């Protein structure tokens, strides 16, 4: 029998714990496929955040660390400095990376730490049941912004890719979306690029993946993607903000 | 090796490097600045990593990562910074990682001041971070001991895969005393040390049967699994209590009428006072806990000789180790306490006066 599709080598057989229709699984698969493609499965290690992807340390098929909430970039720094022969990535949600872990991500980026960061932005705290995130859109209702996010009171969503692009050191920063098959193909290219640059030791690479949270948005998976296309993409515009490999400064 | 005159902060840094520490992450704070500055200067010379982190929170998480990769790694700070490391220390204990943390204590609470104090005893020995864990706490009382504890701390951390704190203070960090260093570990020794954690740490993988999936993790969502994990930690802690409790006995005899208990800087001053009182022909001894956890409860209980009227505890705080001493004494004799706070250090004459009044 000819095998035409299989689980990437970089994923274990542990079943994902995500809700049906959640895009965390898609993001995992893109990362795992890219690691396979660059032949890095034996030199790779990753850091799982606190968030719905907290169990990512069980899903990737190499040594993994689980970090305290927001601290994954610091943990990845420690691993990379201790083991420069290995390749290190973090996988983080928007609460983890853009709220409690803001200092860690900004400074890891600013040091040009030779790690890849995969940032899954679903505009909400998924794991804890749908509270407001730093990326929650203006007027968007969450359990802790029951009357909608009031920008006069709590400010505007943070555009992390743009923020990090103000720094000089980062090598590659791109925002992509996981909202349609065509977008996922583009997203794969960005993930591949980050892994490639990581393999080559170029510097800090960052891919923001616009995602959904059907469960806490209270919208079914298909409509969630439509909602995100209409509401998230105008605010979080996909694009490449930095690619020193291709002269995008 | 000849003795050199050095500050405690520098001596512990030098000793750590000689013990094979090649990764150090920290954030500046007084009165431990000489330590971070020494590391900044020396780490590049031995091919090690010095990284000034953006905060103590980040520094301890870098330690978590490097320890997860099985390497000898250290961080240092002073009291307010140690509070920020508390979360990370809990994770290090939960994930069973070997790491060394130096606390050069200063006055508190809050921003306090930058003078020597012993106000972090509770934090160091009773938790600090959240959850049911223990960290080994070594308390030096001289620059030499501060330095010697670096290699001891790394050995204990490696042996038990547990955080080890060296609990010093601004006095020990800043004062200069002659120190004799141990020979630096050879590269061959360091390579051997590097292999001891290969069966669990983050390291390059191999194909086929040798493929591994090591998890550096403190999360166990299934209560039964977490229960088993915490119980296993407690078995380990019981072994540490049995095998690693350390203390110094000073002038302990059956004739003792007073038994003093003091640790760290305070114990030096109490010793001077005891020497004066001894010269007057009175009998008085002291137990100095060298490990604050595990605490030498039994040693204290045993040192209460037939003539002991009182146990006297002296600390540079409002009475923290005092609780442990009371547990050790268990009501056998009265326990008295005197302390100084705010970064003010008592003098031998003051201690002597307190003790003379007991005879
Ligand atoms: C120090 C700390 N504070 C709060 C929490 C609770 N907590 C767990 S996950 C989470 C939010 C995660 O949201 P996000 O990073 O957006 O990930 P998602 O679940 O949406 O993928 C919070 C607040 C925690 N575990 N630790
Ligand atoms: S809560 Fe939201 S982000 Fe979390 S797994 Fe479910 S759908 Fe995905
Ligand atoms: Mg989220």
Coordinates of C-alpha atoms and ligand atoms in Angstrom, one line a residue:
Chain A
X1 CA 0.0 0.0 0.0
X2 CA 1.3 3.4 -0.9
X3 CA 1.2 6.0 2.0
X4 CA 0.2 9.3 0.6
X5 CA -0.5 11.2 3.9
X6 CA 0.9 10.6 7.3
X7 CA 1.4 12.3 10.6
X8 CA 4.5 14.5 10.5
X9 CA 7.5 12.9 12.3
X10 CA 7.5 16.0 14.5
X11 CA 4.2 15.2 16.1
X12 CA 3.5 12.5 18.6
X13 CA 0.5 10.2 18.5
X14 CA -1.0 12.0 21.5
X15 CA -4.5 13.2 20.4
X16 CA -4.9 17.0 20.4
X17 CA -7.0 18.4 23.3
X18 CA -8.4 21.3 21.2
X19 CA -12.1 22.0 20.6
X20 CA -13.6 20.9 17.3
X21 CA -12.9 23.5 14.7
X22 CA -10.1 25.1 16.6
X23 CA -7.1 26.3 14.6
X24 CA -4.4 25.5 17.2
X25 CA -4.2 22.0 15.6
X26 CA -3.6 23.6 12.1
X27 CA -0.8 25.8 13.5
X28 CA 0.8 22.7 15.2
X29 CA 0.7 20.8 11.9
X30 CA 2.3 23.6 9.9
X31 CA 5.1 23.9 12.4
X32 CA 5.6 20.1 12.6
X33 CA 5.6 19.7 8.8
X34 CA 8.2 22.5 8.4
X35 CA 10.5 21.0 11.0
X36 CA 10.3 17.7 9.1
X37 CA 11.0 19.4 5.8
X38 CA 14.2 21.0 7.1
X39 CA 15.3 17.7 8.7
X40 CA 15.4 19.2 12.1
X41 CA 13.4 16.7 14.1
X42 CA 16.4 15.5 16.1
X43 CA 17.8 19.0 16.7
X44 CA 14.6 20.7 17.6
X45 CA 13.0 21.6 20.9
X46 CA 10.0 23.8 21.8
X47 CA 8.5 25.7 24.6
X48 CA 4.8 25.4 25.4
X49 CA 3.0 28.3 27.0
X50 CA 0.1 28.6 29.4
X51 CA -3.1 28.7 27.4
X52 CA -5.1 26.2 25.4
X53 CA -1.8 25.1 23.9
X54 CA -0.3 24.3 27.3
X55 CA -0.1 20.6 26.3
X56 CA 1.9 21.3 23.2
X57 CA 4.8 19.7 25.1
X58 CA 3.0 16.4 24.7
X59 CA 2.2 16.9 21.0
X60 CA 5.6 17.7 19.5
X61 CA 7.8 14.6 19.0
X62 CA 11.1 15.8 20.5
X63 CA 12.2 17.2 23.9
X64 CA 9.9 20.0 25.0
X65 CA 9.6 22.4 28.0
X66 CA 6.5 23.8 29.5
X67 CA 6.9 27.4 30.6
X68 CA 5.2 29.6 33.2
X69 CA 2.6 32.0 31.8
X70 CA 4.3 34.5 29.5
X71 CA 7.8 33.3 30.2
X72 CA 8.4 31.1 27.2
X73 CA 10.8 33.5 25.4
X74 CA 13.0 33.6 28.6
X75 CA 12.8 29.8 28.9
X76 CA 13.7 29.5 25.2
X77 CA 16.6 31.9 25.7
X78 CA 17.9 29.7 28.6
X79 CA 17.7 26.6 26.4
X80 CA 19.3 28.1 23.4
X81 CA 22.1 29.7 25.4
X82 CA 22.7 26.3 27.1
X83 CA 22.4 24.3 23.9
X84 CA 23.4 26.4 20.9
X85 CA 23.6 23.2 18.8
X86 CA 19.8 22.9 19.1
X87 CA 17.0 24.8 17.5
X88 CA 14.4 26.3 19.7
X89 CA 10.9 27.7 19.2
X90 CA 8.1 28.9 21.4
X91 CA 4.4 28.6 20.8
X92 CA 2.3 31.2 22.5
X93 CA -1.2 32.6 22.7
X94 CA -2.1 36.3 22.8
X95 CA -2.7 36.5 26.5
X96 CA 0.5 34.7 27.2
X97 CA 2.7 36.7 24.8
X98 CA 1.0 40.1 24.7
X99 CA -0.1 40.6 28.2
X100 CA 1.7 38.8 31.0
X101 CA 4.7 38.1 28.8
X102 CA 5.2 41.4 27.1
X103 CA 8.6 42.1 28.7
X104 CA 9.9 38.6 27.8
X105 CA 8.9 38.8 24.1
X106 CA 10.1 42.3 23.6
X107 CA 13.5 41.7 25.1
X108 CA 14.0 38.3 23.5
X109 CA 13.2 40.0 20.2
X110 CA 15.5 42.9 21.0
X111 CA 18.4 40.6 21.8
X112 CA 17.9 39.0 18.5
X113 CA 17.7 35.7 20.4
X114 CA 18.1 32.9 17.8
X115 CA 14.7 31.3 18.4
X116 CA 11.4 31.2 16.5
X117 CA 8.2 32.4 18.0
X118 CA 4.8 31.2 16.8
X119 CA 2.2 33.6 18.1
X120 CA -1.4 32.4 17.9
X121 CA -3.7 35.4 18.0
X122 CA -7.3 34.6 18.7
X123 CA -8.2 37.9 20.3
X124 CA -9.3 36.1 23.5
X125 CA -8.1 34.1 26.5
X126 CA -9.3 30.7 25.3
X127 CA -8.2 28.4 28.1
X128 CA -9.6 30.3 31.0
X129 CA -13.0 30.6 29.4
X130 CA -13.1 33.7 27.1
X131 CA -11.8 36.7 29.0
X132 CA -10.6 39.9 27.3
X133 CA -7.1 39.7 25.8
X134 CA -4.7 42.5 24.9
X135 CA -5.7 41.7 21.3
X136 CA -9.5 41.7 21.9
X137 CA -11.1 44.0 19.3
X138 CA -12.8 47.4 20.2
X139 CA -16.3 46.8 21.4
X140 CA -15.8 43.0 21.3
X141 CA -17.7 41.3 24.1
X142 CA -15.9 38.8 26.3
X143 CA -16.6 37.6 29.9
X144 CA -14.5 40.4 31.3
X145 CA -15.7 43.0 28.8
X146 CA -19.4 42.1 29.0
X147 CA -20.3 45.5 27.6
X148 CA -17.7 45.3 24.9
X149 CA -14.1 46.4 25.0
X150 CA -14.1 50.1 25.8
X151 CA -11.0 51.6 24.2
X152 CA -11.3 54.8 26.4
X153 CA -11.0 52.7 29.4
X154 CA -8.8 49.8 28.5
X155 CA -7.0 51.0 25.4
X156 CA -6.8 49.5 21.9
X157 CA -5.7 46.0 20.9
X158 CA -1.9 45.6 20.7
X159 CA -0.5 44.9 17.2
X160 CA 2.4 42.8 18.3
X161 CA 4.1 42.3 14.9
X162 CA 4.1 46.0 14.3
X163 CA 5.4 46.7 17.8
X164 CA 8.3 44.2 17.4
X165 CA 9.1 45.6 14.0
X166 CA 10.1 48.9 15.7
X167 CA 13.1 46.9 17.1
X168 CA 16.3 46.7 15.1
X169 CA 17.4 43.2 15.9
X170 CA 14.6 40.9 14.8
X171 CA 15.4 39.0 11.6
X172 CA 12.0 38.1 10.4
X173 CA 8.5 39.2 11.4
X174 CA 5.4 38.2 9.5
X175 CA 1.7 38.1 10.2
X176 CA -0.4 35.5 8.4
X177 CA -3.9 34.1 8.8
X178 CA -5.2 30.6 9.3
X179 CA -8.8 31.5 8.2
X180 CA -9.0 29.8 4.8
X181 CA -7.2 27.1 2.9
X182 CA -5.4 29.7 0.7
X183 CA -4.4 31.6 3.8
X184 CA -3.1 28.4 5.4
X185 CA -0.9 27.8 2.3
X186 CA 0.6 31.3 2.8
X187 CA 0.9 30.7 6.5
X188 CA 2.9 27.5 5.8
X189 CA 5.4 29.5 3.7
X190 CA 5.9 31.9 6.6
X191 CA 6.4 29.1 9.1
X192 CA 8.8 27.4 6.7
X193 CA 10.8 30.6 6.4
X194 CA 11.0 31.0 10.2
X195 CA 12.2 27.4 10.6
X196 CA 14.7 27.9 7.7
X197 CA 16.2 31.0 9.2
X198 CA 16.2 29.3 12.6
X199 CA 18.2 26.4 11.1
X200 CA 20.6 28.8 9.6
X201 CA 21.0 30.6 12.9
X202 CA 20.1 34.0 11.4
X203 CA 18.3 35.5 14.4
X204 CA 15.0 36.1 16.0
X205 CA 12.0 35.0 13.8
X206 CA 8.4 35.7 14.6
X207 CA 5.2 34.5 12.9
X208 CA 1.8 35.8 14.1
X209 CA -1.0 33.5 13.1
X210 CA -4.5 35.0 13.1
X211 CA -6.8 32.4 14.5
X212 CA -10.2 31.8 16.1
X213 CA -11.8 30.6 19.2
X214 CA -15.2 29.2 18.2
X215 CA -15.9 28.0 21.7
X216 CA -15.4 31.3 23.5
X217 CA -16.5 33.5 20.7
X218 CA -19.8 31.5 20.8
X219 CA -19.7 31.2 17.0
X220 CA -19.5 28.0 15.1
X221 CA -16.1 27.2 13.5
X222 CA -17.1 28.1 9.9
X223 CA -18.7 31.4 10.9
X224 CA -15.9 32.1 13.2
X225 CA -13.5 32.2 10.3
X226 CA -15.8 34.6 8.4
X227 CA -16.1 36.7 11.5
X228 CA -12.4 36.9 11.9
X229 CA -11.9 37.7 8.2
X230 CA -14.3 40.6 8.6
X231 CA -13.2 41.9 12.0
X232 CA -9.7 40.8 12.8
X233 CA -7.9 41.0 9.4
X234 CA -8.7 44.8 8.9
X235 CA -7.1 45.5 12.3
X236 CA -4.4 42.9 12.2
X237 CA -3.4 43.2 8.6
X238 CA -1.4 40.2 7.3
X239 CA 2.0 41.1 5.9
X240 CA 5.7 40.9 6.2
X241 CA 7.1 43.5 8.6
X242 CA 10.7 42.4 8.5
X243 CA 12.7 39.9 6.4
X244 CA 16.4 40.6 6.5
X245 CA 16.9 37.6 4.3
X246 CA 14.9 39.3 1.5
X247 CA 15.9 42.9 2.2
X248 CA 12.6 43.8 3.9
X249 CA 13.8 46.2 6.7
Chain B
X1 CA 46.4 27.6 46.5
X2 CA 47.2 30.9 48.2
X3 CA 44.5 32.9 49.9
X4 CA 43.2 36.0 48.2
X5 CA 41.3 38.9 49.7
X6 CA 37.9 39.2 48.2
X7 CA 34.4 40.4 48.6
X8 CA 31.8 37.7 49.3
X9 CA 29.9 38.5 46.2
X10 CA 33.0 38.1 44.0
X11 CA 34.1 35.0 45.9
X12 CA 30.9 33.1 45.4
X13 CA 30.9 34.0 41.7
X14 CA 34.5 32.8 41.2
X15 CA 33.7 29.6 43.1
X16 CA 30.6 29.0 41.0
X17 CA 32.7 29.3 37.8
X18 CA 35.3 26.9 39.2
X19 CA 32.4 24.5 40.0
X20 CA 31.5 24.4 36.3
X21 CA 28.8 27.0 36.2
X22 CA 28.9 28.3 32.6
X23 CA 25.5 30.0 32.4
X24 CA 24.5 32.9 34.6
X25 CA 21.4 35.1 34.2
X26 CA 20.5 38.0 36.5
X27 CA 19.3 41.5 36.9
X28 CA 21.2 44.1 38.9
X29 CA 20.4 45.0 42.5
X30 CA 22.3 46.2 45.5
X31 CA 23.9 44.7 47.6
X32 CA 24.7 41.9 45.1
X33 CA 26.0 44.0 42.2
X34 CA 29.6 42.9 42.5
X35 CA 28.3 39.3 41.8
X36 CA 26.6 40.2 38.5
X37 CA 29.6 42.4 37.5
X38 CA 32.1 39.7 38.3
X39 CA 30.1 37.3 36.2
X40 CA 29.9 39.8 33.3
X41 CA 33.7 40.1 33.4
X42 CA 34.6 36.5 33.9
X43 CA 32.1 34.4 32.0
X44 CA 33.3 35.4 28.5
X45 CA 36.8 34.4 29.6
X46 CA 35.8 30.9 30.3
X47 CA 33.6 30.5 27.2
X48 CA 30.4 30.8 29.4
X49 CA 27.2 32.7 29.0
X50 CA 26.5 35.9 30.9
X51 CA 23.2 37.5 30.2
X52 CA 21.7 40.5 31.9
X53 CA 18.0 39.7 31.8
X54 CA 15.2 42.3 31.6
X55 CA 14.0 41.3 35.0
X56 CA 14.4 38.8 37.8
X57 CA 11.3 37.1 36.4
X58 CA 13.0 36.5 33.1
X59 CA 16.3 35.6 34.7
X60 CA 14.8 32.8 36.7
X61 CA 13.0 31.5 33.6
X62 CA 16.2 31.5 31.7
X63 CA 17.6 29.5 34.5
X64 CA 14.6 27.1 34.1
X65 CA 15.4 26.7 30.4
X66 CA 19.2 26.2 30.9
X67 CA 18.6 23.8 33.8
X68 CA 16.1 22.0 31.7
X69 CA 18.9 21.5 29.2
X70 CA 20.9 19.9 32.0
X71 CA 23.6 22.6 32.5
X72 CA 25.0 24.1 35.6
X73 CA 23.3 27.4 35.8
X74 CA 23.0 30.1 38.5
X75 CA 21.2 33.4 39.2
X76 CA 21.6 35.9 42.0
X77 CA 19.7 38.8 43.4
X78 CA 18.7 40.5 46.7
X79 CA 15.5 40.3 48.5
X80 CA 13.0 42.3 46.3
X81 CA 14.4 40.4 43.3
X82 CA 14.0 37.1 45.0
X83 CA 10.3 37.8 45.4
X84 CA 10.1 38.1 41.6
X85 CA 11.9 34.8 41.2
X86 CA 9.5 33.0 43.5
X87 CA 7.2 31.8 40.7
X88 CA 10.1 30.5 38.7
X89 CA 11.6 28.7 41.8
X90 CA 8.3 26.9 42.3
X91 CA 8.3 25.8 38.6
X92 CA 12.0 24.6 39.0
X93 CA 11.0 22.6 42.1
X94 CA 7.9 21.2 40.4
X95 CA 9.8 20.2 37.2
X96 CA 12.7 18.9 39.4
X97 CA 15.5 20.9 37.8
X98 CA 18.9 21.6 39.3
X99 CA 19.6 25.3 39.8
X100 CA 21.4 27.6 42.2
X101 CA 20.0 30.9 43.4
X102 CA 22.0 33.3 45.5
X103 CA 20.1 35.8 47.8
X104 CA 22.3 38.6 49.2
X105 CA 19.6 39.8 51.6
X106 CA 18.8 43.4 52.4
X107 CA 16.4 45.1 54.6
X108 CA 12.6 44.9 53.9
X109 CA 9.7 44.7 53.5
X110 CA 9.0 46.4 50.2
X111 CA 12.0 48.3 48.9
X112 CA 13.4 48.4 52.4
X113 CA 17.0 49.4 52.4
X114 CA 20.3 48.1 51.1
X115 CA 21.8 47.1 54.4
X116 CA 22.3 43.5 55.6
X117 CA 19.3 41.7 57.0
X118 CA 17.9 38.2 57.5
X119 CA 14.3 39.0 56.8
X120 CA 14.0 36.4 54.0
X121 CA 14.3 33.3 56.2
X122 CA 10.6 32.6 56.0
X123 CA 10.5 33.1 52.2
X124 CA 13.6 30.9 51.7
X125 CA 12.6 28.1 54.0
X126 CA 8.8 28.0 54.0
X127 CA 8.0 28.4 50.4
X128 CA 8.3 31.8 48.8
X129 CA 6.7 30.5 45.7
X130 CA 3.4 28.7 45.6
X131 CA 2.7 25.1 46.1
X132 CA 4.0 22.2 48.1
X133 CA 7.8 22.2 47.6
X134 CA 11.1 22.6 49.4
X135 CA 14.3 24.2 48.4
X136 CA 17.6 23.5 50.0
X137 CA 18.9 26.6 51.8
X138 CA 22.6 27.0 52.6
X139 CA 23.5 29.9 55.0
X140 CA 27.1 31.0 55.0
X141 CA 28.7 33.0 57.8
X142 CA 32.0 34.0 56.2
X143 CA 33.3 34.8 52.8
X144 CA 35.2 31.5 52.7
X145 CA 32.0 29.6 53.5
X146 CA 30.1 31.6 51.0
X147 CA 32.5 30.6 48.3
X148 CA 32.6 26.9 49.4
X149 CA 28.9 26.8 49.3
X150 CA 28.9 27.4 45.6
X151 CA 30.3 24.0 44.7
X152 CA 28.2 22.4 47.4
X153 CA 25.1 24.0 46.1
X154 CA 25.7 22.8 42.5
X155 CA 26.5 19.3 43.8
X156 CA 23.3 19.2 45.8
X157 CA 21.2 20.6 43.0
X158 CA 22.5 18.0 40.6
X159 CA 22.2 15.2 43.1
X160 CA 18.6 15.9 44.0
X161 CA 17.4 17.8 40.9
X162 CA 16.2 20.6 43.2
X163 CA 16.7 24.3 43.6
X164 CA 19.3 25.3 46.1
X165 CA 19.5 28.8 47.6
X166 CA 22.6 30.3 49.1
X167 CA 21.1 32.7 51.7
X168 CA 23.7 35.3 52.4
X169 CA 23.2 39.0 53.2
X170 CA 24.7 42.4 52.4
X171 CA 27.4 42.1 55.0
X172 CA 28.8 38.8 53.6
X173 CA 28.4 40.1 50.1
X174 CA 30.2 43.3 50.6
X175 CA 32.9 42.5 53.2
X176 CA 36.4 41.4 52.2
X177 CA 38.0 38.3 53.8
X178 CA 40.8 36.0 52.8
X179 CA 39.5 33.1 50.6
X180 CA 41.1 29.9 49.4
X181 CA 39.5 28.5 46.3
X182 CA 39.3 24.9 45.3
X183 CA 40.9 23.9 42.0
X184 CA 38.7 24.6 39.1
X185 CA 37.0 21.6 37.6
X186 CA 38.8 20.3 34.6
X187 CA 37.2 20.2 31.2
X188 CA 37.0 16.4 31.4
X189 CA 35.2 16.7 34.7
X190 CA 32.8 19.3 33.3
X191 CA 32.1 17.0 30.3
X192 CA 31.3 14.2 32.6
X193 CA 29.0 16.4 34.7
X194 CA 27.3 17.5 31.5
X195 CA 26.3 13.9 30.8
X196 CA 24.7 13.1 34.1
X197 CA 21.3 14.5 33.1
X198 CA 21.1 13.1 29.6
X199 CA 18.4 10.7 30.5
X200 CA 15.9 13.5 31.2
X201 CA 17.1 16.8 30.0
X202 CA 16.6 18.7 26.7
X203 CA 19.2 17.4 24.4
X204 CA 19.6 16.5 20.7
X205 CA 17.6 13.4 19.6
X206 CA 18.3 10.2 17.8
X207 CA 16.4 8.0 15.5
X208 CA 14.9 4.6 16.2
X209 CA 15.0 3.0 19.6
X210 CA 17.1 5.8 21.0
X211 CA 14.5 8.5 20.2
X212 CA 13.4 10.3 23.3
X213 CA 10.7 12.7 24.3
X214 CA 11.8 14.5 27.5
X215 CA 9.4 16.9 29.0
X216 CA 10.5 19.7 31.3
X217 CA 7.2 20.2 33.0
X218 CA 5.4 20.9 36.3
X219 CA 1.8 20.4 35.0
X220 CA -0.1 17.3 35.9
X221 CA -3.8 18.0 35.2
X222 CA -4.9 14.6 36.5
X223 CA -5.2 14.9 40.3
X224 CA -4.1 11.3 40.9
X225 CA -0.9 11.9 38.8
X226 CA -0.2 15.2 40.6
X227 CA -0.7 13.5 44.0
X228 CA 1.8 10.8 43.0
X229 CA 4.3 13.5 41.8
X230 CA 4.0 15.5 45.0
X231 CA 4.3 12.4 47.1
X232 CA 7.4 11.5 45.2
X233 CA 8.9 14.9 45.8
X234 CA 8.2 14.5 49.5
X235 CA 10.0 11.2 49.6
X236 CA 13.0 13.0 48.0
X237 CA 12.7 15.8 50.6
X238 CA 12.7 13.2 53.4
X239 CA 16.0 11.8 52.1
X240 CA 17.5 15.4 52.0
X241 CA 16.3 16.0 55.6
X242 CA 18.0 12.7 56.6
X243 CA 21.3 13.1 54.7
X244 CA 21.9 16.8 54.1
X245 CA 21.1 18.6 57.4
X246 CA 24.2 20.6 58.3
X247 CA 25.0 22.6 61.4
X248 CA 28.0 23.9 63.4
X249 CA 28.3 23.2 67.1
X250 CA 30.2 25.9 68.9
X251 CA 31.3 25.4 72.5
X252 CA 28.6 22.8 73.1
X253 CA 29.0 20.9 76.4
X254 CA 27.0 19.4 79.3
X255 CA 28.0 22.4 81.4
X256 CA 26.2 24.9 79.1
X257 CA 23.8 27.0 80.9
X258 CA 22.6 28.9 77.9
X259 CA 22.3 27.6 74.4
X260 CA 22.3 30.2 71.6
X261 CA 21.0 29.6 68.1
X262 CA 22.0 32.0 65.3
X263 CA 22.6 31.7 61.6
X264 CA 24.6 33.6 59.0
X265 CA 26.0 37.0 59.8
X266 CA 24.2 37.0 63.2
X267 CA 26.1 33.9 64.3
X268 CA 29.5 35.5 63.8
X269 CA 28.5 38.3 66.2
X270 CA 27.0 35.8 68.7
X271 CA 30.3 33.8 68.6
X272 CA 32.3 36.9 69.5
X273 CA 30.0 37.5 72.5
X274 CA 30.2 33.9 73.6
X275 CA 34.0 34.1 73.5
X276 CA 33.9 37.0 75.9
X277 CA 31.5 35.3 78.2
X278 CA 33.6 32.1 78.1
X279 CA 36.6 34.0 79.3
X280 CA 34.7 34.9 82.4
X281 CA 34.4 31.2 83.2
X282 CA 30.7 30.8 82.3
X283 CA 29.5 28.0 80.0
X284 CA 27.5 28.9 77.0
X285 CA 27.3 27.2 73.5
X286 CA 25.8 27.8 70.2
X287 CA 24.2 25.8 67.3
X288 CA 24.5 27.5 64.0
X289 CA 22.3 26.0 61.3
X290 CA 24.3 25.7 58.1
X291 CA 21.3 24.4 56.2
X292 CA 18.2 26.4 57.1
X293 CA 16.2 23.8 55.2
X294 CA 16.6 21.1 56.1
X295 CA 16.7 22.5 59.6
X296 CA 18.8 20.9 62.3
X297 CA 15.9 20.3 64.7
X298 CA 17.5 17.2 66.3
X299 CA 20.9 18.8 66.8
X300 CA 19.3 21.6 68.7
X301 CA 17.2 19.3 70.8
X302 CA 20.3 17.2 71.6
X303 CA 22.3 20.3 72.5
X304 CA 20.0 21.2 75.3
X305 CA 22.2 19.8 78.1
X306 CA 21.1 19.1 81.7
X307 CA 22.1 22.6 82.9
X308 CA 20.6 24.6 80.1
X309 CA 18.2 27.2 81.5
X310 CA 17.3 29.0 78.3
X311 CA 17.7 28.8 74.6
X312 CA 18.5 32.3 73.1
X313 CA 17.9 33.0 69.4
X314 CA 19.5 36.0 67.8
X315 CA 18.6 37.1 64.2
X316 CA 18.6 40.2 62.1
X317 CA 14.9 40.1 61.8
X318 CA 11.9 40.0 64.1
X319 CA 12.1 36.3 64.8
X320 CA 11.8 34.0 61.9
X321 CA 14.1 31.0 62.5
X322 CA 12.7 31.4 66.0
X323 CA 9.7 29.3 65.0
X324 CA 11.9 26.4 63.9
X325 CA 13.9 26.6 67.1
X326 CA 10.8 26.5 69.2
X327 CA 9.7 23.4 67.3
X328 CA 13.1 21.9 68.1
X329 CA 13.1 22.8 71.8
X330 CA 9.5 21.6 72.0
X331 CA 8.8 23.3 75.4
X332 CA 11.7 21.7 77.2
X333 CA 13.2 25.1 78.3
X334 CA 12.2 28.7 77.7
X335 CA 13.2 30.2 74.3
X336 CA 14.1 33.9 74.2
X337 CA 14.7 36.0 71.2
X338 CA 16.4 39.3 70.4
X339 CA 16.8 40.8 66.9
X340 CA 17.7 43.9 65.1
X341 CA 16.0 45.0 61.9
X342 CA 16.1 47.7 59.3
X343 CA 19.5 46.7 58.2
X344 CA 21.0 47.6 61.6
X345 CA 23.4 44.9 62.8
X346 CA 23.8 44.2 66.5
X347 CA 27.2 44.4 68.1
X348 CA 29.0 41.7 70.1
X349 CA 28.7 44.0 73.2
X350 CA 24.9 44.2 72.8
X351 CA 24.6 40.4 72.5
X352 CA 27.0 39.9 75.5
X353 CA 24.8 42.2 77.6
X354 CA 21.7 40.2 76.7
X355 CA 23.4 36.9 77.5
X356 CA 25.1 38.1 80.8
X357 CA 21.6 38.9 82.1
X358 CA 20.6 35.3 81.8
X359 CA 23.2 33.9 84.3
Ligands
LIG1 C1 0.5 33.5 36.5 C2 -0.7 33.0 35.8 N1 -1.8 33.9 35.7 C3 -2.9 33.5 35.2 C4 -3.1 32.2 34.7 C5 -4.4 31.7 34.1 N2 -4.4 31.6 32.7 C6 -4.2 30.4 32.1 S1 -4.3 30.5 30.4 C7 -4.6 32.1 30.5 C8 -4.9 32.9 29.2 C9 -4.3 32.3 28.0 O1 -4.8 32.9 26.9 P1 -4.0 32.9 25.5 O2 -2.5 33.1 25.8 O3 -4.6 33.9 24.6 O4 -4.1 31.5 25.0 P2 -5.4 30.7 24.3 O5 -5.9 29.9 25.4 O6 -6.3 31.8 23.8 O7 -4.8 29.9 23.2 C10 -4.6 32.6 31.8 C11 -4.9 34.0 32.1 C12 -1.9 31.3 34.9 N3 -2.0 30.0 34.5 N4 -0.8 31.8 35.4
LIG2 S1 -11.1 27.3 23.9 FE1 -10.9 28.3 21.9 S2 -8.6 28.4 21.6 FE2 -9.0 26.9 23.2 S3 -9.1 25.0 22.2 FE3 -11.2 25.7 22.3 S4 -11.6 26.8 20.5 FE4 -9.4 26.5 20.6
LIG3 MG1 -5.8 33.6 23.0

